[in-house]
mmCIF file of C-alpha atoms in Angstrom:
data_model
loop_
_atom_site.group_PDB
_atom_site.id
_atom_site.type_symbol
_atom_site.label_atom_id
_atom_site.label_comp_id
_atom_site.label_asym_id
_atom_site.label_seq_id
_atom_site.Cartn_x
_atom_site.Cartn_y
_atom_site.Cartn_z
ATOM 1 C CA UNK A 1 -13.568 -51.071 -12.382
ATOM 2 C CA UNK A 2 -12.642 -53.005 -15.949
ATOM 3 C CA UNK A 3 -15.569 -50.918 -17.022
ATOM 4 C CA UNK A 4 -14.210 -47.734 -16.232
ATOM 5 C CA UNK A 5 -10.363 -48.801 -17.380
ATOM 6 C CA UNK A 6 -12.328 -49.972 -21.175
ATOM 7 C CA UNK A 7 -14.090 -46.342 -21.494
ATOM 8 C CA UNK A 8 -11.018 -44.727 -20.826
ATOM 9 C CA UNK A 9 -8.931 -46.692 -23.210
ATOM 10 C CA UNK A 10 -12.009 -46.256 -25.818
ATOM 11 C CA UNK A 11 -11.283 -42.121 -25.075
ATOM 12 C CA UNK A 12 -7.471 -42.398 -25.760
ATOM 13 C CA UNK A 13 -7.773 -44.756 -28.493
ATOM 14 C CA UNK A 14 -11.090 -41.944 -30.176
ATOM 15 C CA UNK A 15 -8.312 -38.877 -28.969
ATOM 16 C CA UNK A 16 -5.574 -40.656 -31.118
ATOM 17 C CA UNK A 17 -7.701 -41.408 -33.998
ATOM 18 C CA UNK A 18 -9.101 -37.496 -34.494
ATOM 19 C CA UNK A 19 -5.561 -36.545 -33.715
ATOM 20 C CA UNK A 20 -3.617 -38.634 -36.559
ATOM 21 C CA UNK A 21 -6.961 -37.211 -38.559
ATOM 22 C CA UNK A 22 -5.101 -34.461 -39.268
ATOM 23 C CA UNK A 23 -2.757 -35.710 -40.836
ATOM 24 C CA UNK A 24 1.176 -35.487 -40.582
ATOM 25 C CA UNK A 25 0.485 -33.119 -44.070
ATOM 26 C CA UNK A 26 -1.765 -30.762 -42.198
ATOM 27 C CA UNK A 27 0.464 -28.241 -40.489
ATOM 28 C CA UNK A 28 -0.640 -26.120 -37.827
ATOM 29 C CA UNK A 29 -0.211 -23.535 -34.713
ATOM 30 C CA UNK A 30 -2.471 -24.275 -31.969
ATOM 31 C CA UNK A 31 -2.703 -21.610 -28.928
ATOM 32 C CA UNK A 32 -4.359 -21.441 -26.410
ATOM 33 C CA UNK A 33 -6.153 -17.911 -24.429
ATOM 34 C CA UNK A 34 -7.852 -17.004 -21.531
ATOM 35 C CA UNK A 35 -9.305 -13.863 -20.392
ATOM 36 C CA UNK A 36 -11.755 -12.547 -18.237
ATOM 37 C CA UNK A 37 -13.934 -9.609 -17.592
ATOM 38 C CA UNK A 38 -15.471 -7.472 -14.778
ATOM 39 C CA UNK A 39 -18.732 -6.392 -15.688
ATOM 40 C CA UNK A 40 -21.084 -4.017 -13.418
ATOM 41 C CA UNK A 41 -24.405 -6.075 -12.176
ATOM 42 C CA UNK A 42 -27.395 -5.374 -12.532
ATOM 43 C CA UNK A 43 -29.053 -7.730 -10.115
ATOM 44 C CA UNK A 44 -27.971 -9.246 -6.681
ATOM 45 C CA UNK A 45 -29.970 -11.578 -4.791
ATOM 46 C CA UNK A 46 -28.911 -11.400 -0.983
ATOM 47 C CA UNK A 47 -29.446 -14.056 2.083
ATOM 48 C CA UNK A 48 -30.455 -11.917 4.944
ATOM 49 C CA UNK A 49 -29.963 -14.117 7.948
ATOM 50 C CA UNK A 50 -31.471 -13.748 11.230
ATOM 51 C CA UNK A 51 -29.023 -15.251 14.610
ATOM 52 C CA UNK A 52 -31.255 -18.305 15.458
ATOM 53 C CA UNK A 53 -32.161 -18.754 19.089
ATOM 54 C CA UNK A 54 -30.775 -22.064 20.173
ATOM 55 C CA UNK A 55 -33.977 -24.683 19.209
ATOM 56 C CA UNK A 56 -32.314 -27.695 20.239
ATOM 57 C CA UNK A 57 -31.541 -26.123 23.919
ATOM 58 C CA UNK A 58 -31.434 -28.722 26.391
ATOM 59 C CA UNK A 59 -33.910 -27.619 29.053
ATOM 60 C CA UNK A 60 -33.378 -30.765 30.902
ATOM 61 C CA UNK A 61 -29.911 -29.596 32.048
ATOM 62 C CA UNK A 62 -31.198 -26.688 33.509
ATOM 63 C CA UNK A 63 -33.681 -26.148 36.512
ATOM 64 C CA UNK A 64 -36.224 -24.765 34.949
ATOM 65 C CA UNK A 65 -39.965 -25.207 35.425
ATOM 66 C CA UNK A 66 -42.242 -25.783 32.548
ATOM 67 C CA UNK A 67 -43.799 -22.081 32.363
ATOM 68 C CA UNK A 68 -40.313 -20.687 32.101
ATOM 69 C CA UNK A 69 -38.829 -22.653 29.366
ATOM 70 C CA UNK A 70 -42.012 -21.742 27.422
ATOM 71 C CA UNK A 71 -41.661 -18.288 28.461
ATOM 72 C CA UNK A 72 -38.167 -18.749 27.231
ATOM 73 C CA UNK A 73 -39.433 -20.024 23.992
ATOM 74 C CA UNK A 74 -41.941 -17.682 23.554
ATOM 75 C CA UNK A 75 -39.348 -14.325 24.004
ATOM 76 C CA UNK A 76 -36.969 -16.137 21.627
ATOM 77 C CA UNK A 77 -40.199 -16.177 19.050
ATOM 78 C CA UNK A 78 -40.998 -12.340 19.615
ATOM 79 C CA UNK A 79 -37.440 -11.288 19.466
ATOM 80 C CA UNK A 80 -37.358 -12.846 15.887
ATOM 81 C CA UNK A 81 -40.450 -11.550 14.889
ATOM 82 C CA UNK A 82 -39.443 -8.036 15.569
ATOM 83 C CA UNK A 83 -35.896 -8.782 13.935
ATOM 84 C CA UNK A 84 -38.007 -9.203 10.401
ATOM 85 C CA UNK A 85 -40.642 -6.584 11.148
ATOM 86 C CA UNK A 86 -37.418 -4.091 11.109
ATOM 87 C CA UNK A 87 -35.699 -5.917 7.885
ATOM 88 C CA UNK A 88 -39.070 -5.884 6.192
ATOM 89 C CA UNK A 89 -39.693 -2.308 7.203
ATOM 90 C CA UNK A 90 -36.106 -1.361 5.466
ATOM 91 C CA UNK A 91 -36.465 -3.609 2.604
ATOM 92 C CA UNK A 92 -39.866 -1.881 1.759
ATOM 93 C CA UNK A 93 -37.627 1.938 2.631
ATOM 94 C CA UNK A 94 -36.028 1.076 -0.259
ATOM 95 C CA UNK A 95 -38.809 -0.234 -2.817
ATOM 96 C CA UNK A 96 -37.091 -3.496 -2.882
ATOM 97 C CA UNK A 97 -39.632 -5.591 -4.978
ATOM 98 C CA UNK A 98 -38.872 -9.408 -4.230
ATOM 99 C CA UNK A 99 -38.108 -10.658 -1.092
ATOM 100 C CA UNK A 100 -39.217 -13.805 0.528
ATOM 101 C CA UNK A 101 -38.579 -15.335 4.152
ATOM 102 C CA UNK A 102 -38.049 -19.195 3.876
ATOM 103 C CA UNK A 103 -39.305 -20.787 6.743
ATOM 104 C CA UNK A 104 -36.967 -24.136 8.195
ATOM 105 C CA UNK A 105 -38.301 -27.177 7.079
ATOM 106 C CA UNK A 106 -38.969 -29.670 9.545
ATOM 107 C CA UNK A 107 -38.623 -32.546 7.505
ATOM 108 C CA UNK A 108 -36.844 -32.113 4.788
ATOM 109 C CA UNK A 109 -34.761 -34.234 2.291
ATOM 110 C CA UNK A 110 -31.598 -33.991 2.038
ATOM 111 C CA UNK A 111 -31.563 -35.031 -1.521
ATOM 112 C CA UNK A 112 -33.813 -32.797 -3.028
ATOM 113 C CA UNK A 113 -33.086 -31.149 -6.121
ATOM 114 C CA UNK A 114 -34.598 -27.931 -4.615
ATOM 115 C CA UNK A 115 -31.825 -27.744 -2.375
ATOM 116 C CA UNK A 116 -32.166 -24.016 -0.829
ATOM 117 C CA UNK A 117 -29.404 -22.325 1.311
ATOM 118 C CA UNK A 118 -32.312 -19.871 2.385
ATOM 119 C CA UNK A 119 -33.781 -21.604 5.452
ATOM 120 C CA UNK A 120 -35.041 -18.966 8.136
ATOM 121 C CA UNK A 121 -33.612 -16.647 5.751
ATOM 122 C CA UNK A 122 -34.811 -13.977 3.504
ATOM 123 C CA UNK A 123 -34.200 -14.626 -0.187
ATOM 124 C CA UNK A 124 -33.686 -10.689 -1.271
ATOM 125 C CA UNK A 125 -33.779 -9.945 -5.082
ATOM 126 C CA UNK A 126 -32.103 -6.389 -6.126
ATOM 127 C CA UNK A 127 -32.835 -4.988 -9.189
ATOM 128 C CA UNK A 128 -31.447 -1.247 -7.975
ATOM 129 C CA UNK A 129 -27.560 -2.394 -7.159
ATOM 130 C CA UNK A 130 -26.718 0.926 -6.718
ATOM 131 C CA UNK A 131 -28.656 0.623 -3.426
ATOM 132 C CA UNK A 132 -26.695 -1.864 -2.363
ATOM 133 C CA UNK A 133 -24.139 -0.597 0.309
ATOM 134 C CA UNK A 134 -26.360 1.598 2.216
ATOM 135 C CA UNK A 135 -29.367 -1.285 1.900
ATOM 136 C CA UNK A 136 -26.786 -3.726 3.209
ATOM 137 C CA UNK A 137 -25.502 -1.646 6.163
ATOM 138 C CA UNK A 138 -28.873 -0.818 7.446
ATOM 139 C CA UNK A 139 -29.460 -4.499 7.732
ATOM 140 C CA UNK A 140 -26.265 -5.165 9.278
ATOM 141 C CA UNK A 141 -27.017 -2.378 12.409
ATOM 142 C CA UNK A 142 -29.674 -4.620 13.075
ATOM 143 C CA UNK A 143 -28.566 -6.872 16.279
ATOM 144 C CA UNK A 144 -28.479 -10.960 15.232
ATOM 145 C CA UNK A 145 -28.700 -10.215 11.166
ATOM 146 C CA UNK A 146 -26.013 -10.796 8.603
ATOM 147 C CA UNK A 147 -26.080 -10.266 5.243
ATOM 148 C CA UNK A 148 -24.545 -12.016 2.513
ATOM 149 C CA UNK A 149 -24.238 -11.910 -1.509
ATOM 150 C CA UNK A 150 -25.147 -15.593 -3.031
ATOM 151 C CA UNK A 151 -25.780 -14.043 -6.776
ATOM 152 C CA UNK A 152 -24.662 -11.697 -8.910
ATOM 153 C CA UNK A 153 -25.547 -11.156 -12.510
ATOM 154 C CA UNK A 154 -25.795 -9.018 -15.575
ATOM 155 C CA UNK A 155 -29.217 -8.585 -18.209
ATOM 156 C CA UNK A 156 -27.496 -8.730 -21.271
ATOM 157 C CA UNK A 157 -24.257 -11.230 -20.319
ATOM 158 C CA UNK A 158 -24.204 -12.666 -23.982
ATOM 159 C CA UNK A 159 -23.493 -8.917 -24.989
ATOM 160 C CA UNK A 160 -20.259 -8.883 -22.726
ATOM 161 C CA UNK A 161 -19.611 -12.913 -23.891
ATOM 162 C CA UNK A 162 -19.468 -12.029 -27.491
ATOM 163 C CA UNK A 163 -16.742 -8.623 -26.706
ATOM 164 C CA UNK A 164 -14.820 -11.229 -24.672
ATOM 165 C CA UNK A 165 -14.812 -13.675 -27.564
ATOM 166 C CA UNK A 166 -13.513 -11.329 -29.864
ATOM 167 C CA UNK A 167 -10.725 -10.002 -27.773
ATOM 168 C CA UNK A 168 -10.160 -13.840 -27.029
ATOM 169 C CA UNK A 169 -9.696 -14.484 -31.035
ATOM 170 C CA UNK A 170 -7.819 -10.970 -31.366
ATOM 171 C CA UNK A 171 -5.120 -12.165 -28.722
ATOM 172 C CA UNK A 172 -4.902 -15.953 -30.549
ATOM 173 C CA UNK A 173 -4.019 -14.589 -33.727
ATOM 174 C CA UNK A 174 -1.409 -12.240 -32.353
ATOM 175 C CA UNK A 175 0.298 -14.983 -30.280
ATOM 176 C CA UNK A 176 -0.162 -17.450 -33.116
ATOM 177 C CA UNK A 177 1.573 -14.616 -35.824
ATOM 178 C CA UNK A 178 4.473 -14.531 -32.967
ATOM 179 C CA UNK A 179 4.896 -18.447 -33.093
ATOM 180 C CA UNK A 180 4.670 -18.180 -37.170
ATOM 181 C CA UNK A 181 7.458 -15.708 -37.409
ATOM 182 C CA UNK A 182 9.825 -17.607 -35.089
ATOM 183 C CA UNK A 183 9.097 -20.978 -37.532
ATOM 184 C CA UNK A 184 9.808 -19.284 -40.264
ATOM 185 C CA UNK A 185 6.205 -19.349 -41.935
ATOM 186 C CA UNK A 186 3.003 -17.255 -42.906
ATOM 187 C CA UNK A 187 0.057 -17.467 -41.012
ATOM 188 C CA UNK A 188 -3.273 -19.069 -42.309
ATOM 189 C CA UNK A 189 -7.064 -18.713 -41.273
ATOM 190 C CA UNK A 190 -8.442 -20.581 -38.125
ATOM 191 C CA UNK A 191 -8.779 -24.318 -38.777
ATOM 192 C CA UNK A 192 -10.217 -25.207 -35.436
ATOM 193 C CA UNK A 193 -11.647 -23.439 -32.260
ATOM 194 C CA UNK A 194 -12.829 -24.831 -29.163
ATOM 195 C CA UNK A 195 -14.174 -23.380 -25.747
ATOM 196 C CA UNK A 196 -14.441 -26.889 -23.799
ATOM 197 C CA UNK A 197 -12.137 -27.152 -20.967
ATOM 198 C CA UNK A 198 -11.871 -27.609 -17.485
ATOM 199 C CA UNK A 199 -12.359 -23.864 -16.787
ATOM 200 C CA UNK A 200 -15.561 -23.712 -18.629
ATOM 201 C CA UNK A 201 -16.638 -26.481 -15.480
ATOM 202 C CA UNK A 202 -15.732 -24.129 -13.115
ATOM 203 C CA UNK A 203 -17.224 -21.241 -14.793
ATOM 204 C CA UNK A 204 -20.494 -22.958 -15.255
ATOM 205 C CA UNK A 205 -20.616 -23.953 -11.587
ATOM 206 C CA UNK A 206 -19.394 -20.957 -10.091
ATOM 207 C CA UNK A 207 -19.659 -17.419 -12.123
ATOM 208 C CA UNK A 208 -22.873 -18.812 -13.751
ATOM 209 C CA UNK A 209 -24.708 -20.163 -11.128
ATOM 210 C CA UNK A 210 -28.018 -20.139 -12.974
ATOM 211 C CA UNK A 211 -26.992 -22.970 -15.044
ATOM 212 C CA UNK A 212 -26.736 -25.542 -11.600
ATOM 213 C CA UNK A 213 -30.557 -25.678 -11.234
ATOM 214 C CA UNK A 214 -31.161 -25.811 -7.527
ATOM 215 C CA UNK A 215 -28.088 -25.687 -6.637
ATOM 216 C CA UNK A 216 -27.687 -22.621 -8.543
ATOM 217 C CA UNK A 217 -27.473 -20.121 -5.009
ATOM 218 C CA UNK A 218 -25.364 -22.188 -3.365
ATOM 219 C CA UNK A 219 -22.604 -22.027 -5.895
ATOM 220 C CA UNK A 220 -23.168 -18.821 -6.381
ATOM 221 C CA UNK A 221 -22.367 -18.113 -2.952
ATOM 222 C CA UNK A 222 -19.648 -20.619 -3.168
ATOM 223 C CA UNK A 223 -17.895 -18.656 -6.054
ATOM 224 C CA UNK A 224 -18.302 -15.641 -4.411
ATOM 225 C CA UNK A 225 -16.551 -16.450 -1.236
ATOM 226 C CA UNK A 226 -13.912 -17.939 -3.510
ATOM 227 C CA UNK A 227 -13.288 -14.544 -5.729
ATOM 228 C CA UNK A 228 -13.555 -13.065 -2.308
ATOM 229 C CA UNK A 229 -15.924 -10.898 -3.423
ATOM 230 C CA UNK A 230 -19.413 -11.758 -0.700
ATOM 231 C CA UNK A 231 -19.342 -7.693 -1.271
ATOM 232 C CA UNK A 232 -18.932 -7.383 -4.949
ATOM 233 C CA UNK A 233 -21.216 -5.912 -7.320
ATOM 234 C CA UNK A 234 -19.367 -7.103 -9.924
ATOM 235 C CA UNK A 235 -19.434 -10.258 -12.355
ATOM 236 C CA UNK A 236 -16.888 -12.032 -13.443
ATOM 237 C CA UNK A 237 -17.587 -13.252 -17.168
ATOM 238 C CA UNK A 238 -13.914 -15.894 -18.087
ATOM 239 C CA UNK A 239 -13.757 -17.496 -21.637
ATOM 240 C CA UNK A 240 -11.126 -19.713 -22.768
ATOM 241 C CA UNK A 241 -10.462 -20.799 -25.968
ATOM 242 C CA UNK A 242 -7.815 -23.242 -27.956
ATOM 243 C CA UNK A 243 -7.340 -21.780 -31.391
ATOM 244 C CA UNK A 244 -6.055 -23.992 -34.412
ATOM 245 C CA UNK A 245 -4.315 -22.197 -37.024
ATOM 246 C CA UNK A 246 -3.572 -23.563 -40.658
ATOM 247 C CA UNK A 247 0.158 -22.437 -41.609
ATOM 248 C CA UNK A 248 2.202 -22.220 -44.707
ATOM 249 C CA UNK A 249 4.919 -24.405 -46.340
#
């Protein structure tokens, strides 16, 4: 604990110095923007689920021979095994090029860094969104299947970043030119800009999933259901940025 309580003094005590670095000579306007956009995707990747028959059923509470909990068994197996002949047979209706059923891992660790939210699952990758509603209800008239968005992204993201970046700088200087006027002063170049914050956690984690590793579908998912968008074929691209402006006498 006197570990942690020295590092954060040592950060407040670094924060001070770069502050009083500037100087009490060195005047500025420092704003802060945020802004996000909604940007069509071009590729989903879908969990098609299948309703699992009950595995840990207690046959013991139940009086039932031996040949008729394996019969039991042994319909529950078929049934599923018909459920993905049908979502196979639909997925390959409409050309979809990657999908993959993950079997359930019997032993599995719970630590892995391959953590995968796709167990007894299909993993569906869709390059063709525009498919996407009448894919997904076709699935979804299937008895015991739901469907659900984990990922949803766009080829050329940077493209969008960099329009959202200068719309981002756009909006500082007018809010900084506001702040000027009402001081009294002119308006100097940027001195300063910086896109580190809090948000750019939550952004990381949850509108760009890829950059989580394993994790990555899980967040995904988990930002989805957050934006309440599990339907969406949209991304959500958010910058923020605080913007240092020199001033004059």
């Amino acid at each position: 604990m006197k570990n942690i309580f020295l590092l954060l003094s040592l950060i407040a005590t670094t924060i001070l110095i770069n502050a009083q670095s500037f100087g009490s000579n060195e005047k500025y306007i420092e704003v802060k923007v945020s802004d996000t956009l909604m940007v069509q995707a071009d590729l989903m990747t879908l969990m098609v689920q299948i309703e699992e028959e009950n595995d840990d059923y207690d046959y013991d509470d139940y009086d039932l021979d031996e040949k008729e909990i394996e019969k039991q068994k042994r319909d529950a197996q078929n049934k599923q095994k018909a459920t993905k002949a049908k979502i196979e047979a639909i997925l390959n209706k409409y050309n979809v090029s990657s999908f993959k059923f993950h079997e359930e891992e019997k032993n599995k660790n719970p630590f892995s860094k391959d953590f995968s939210i796709y167990e007894n699952a299909y993993e569906v990758k869709l390059d063709n969104v525009s498919q996407y509603e009448k894919l997904s209800n076709e699935l979804l008239a299937i008895e015991g299947v739901g469907v659900t968005t984990t990922q949803v992204n766009v080829k050329d993201k940077h493209s969008h970043e960099i329009i959202l970046l200068e719309k981002l700088m756009n909006k500082a200087k007018k809010e900084a030119q506001v702040i000027a006027k009402q001081m009294g002063t002119t308006l100097g170049n940027p001195l300063n800009v910086s896109n580190q914050s809090m948000e750019n956690v939550y952004t990381s984690m949850f509108n760009n999933p890829e950059s989580m590793g394993g994790f990555g579908a899980l967040f995904g998912m988990l930002g989805n259901m957050l934006n309440g968008a599990t339907k969406s074929t949209s991304v959500t691209i958010s910058k923020s940025l605080v913007v240092r402006f020199a001033i004059g006498n």
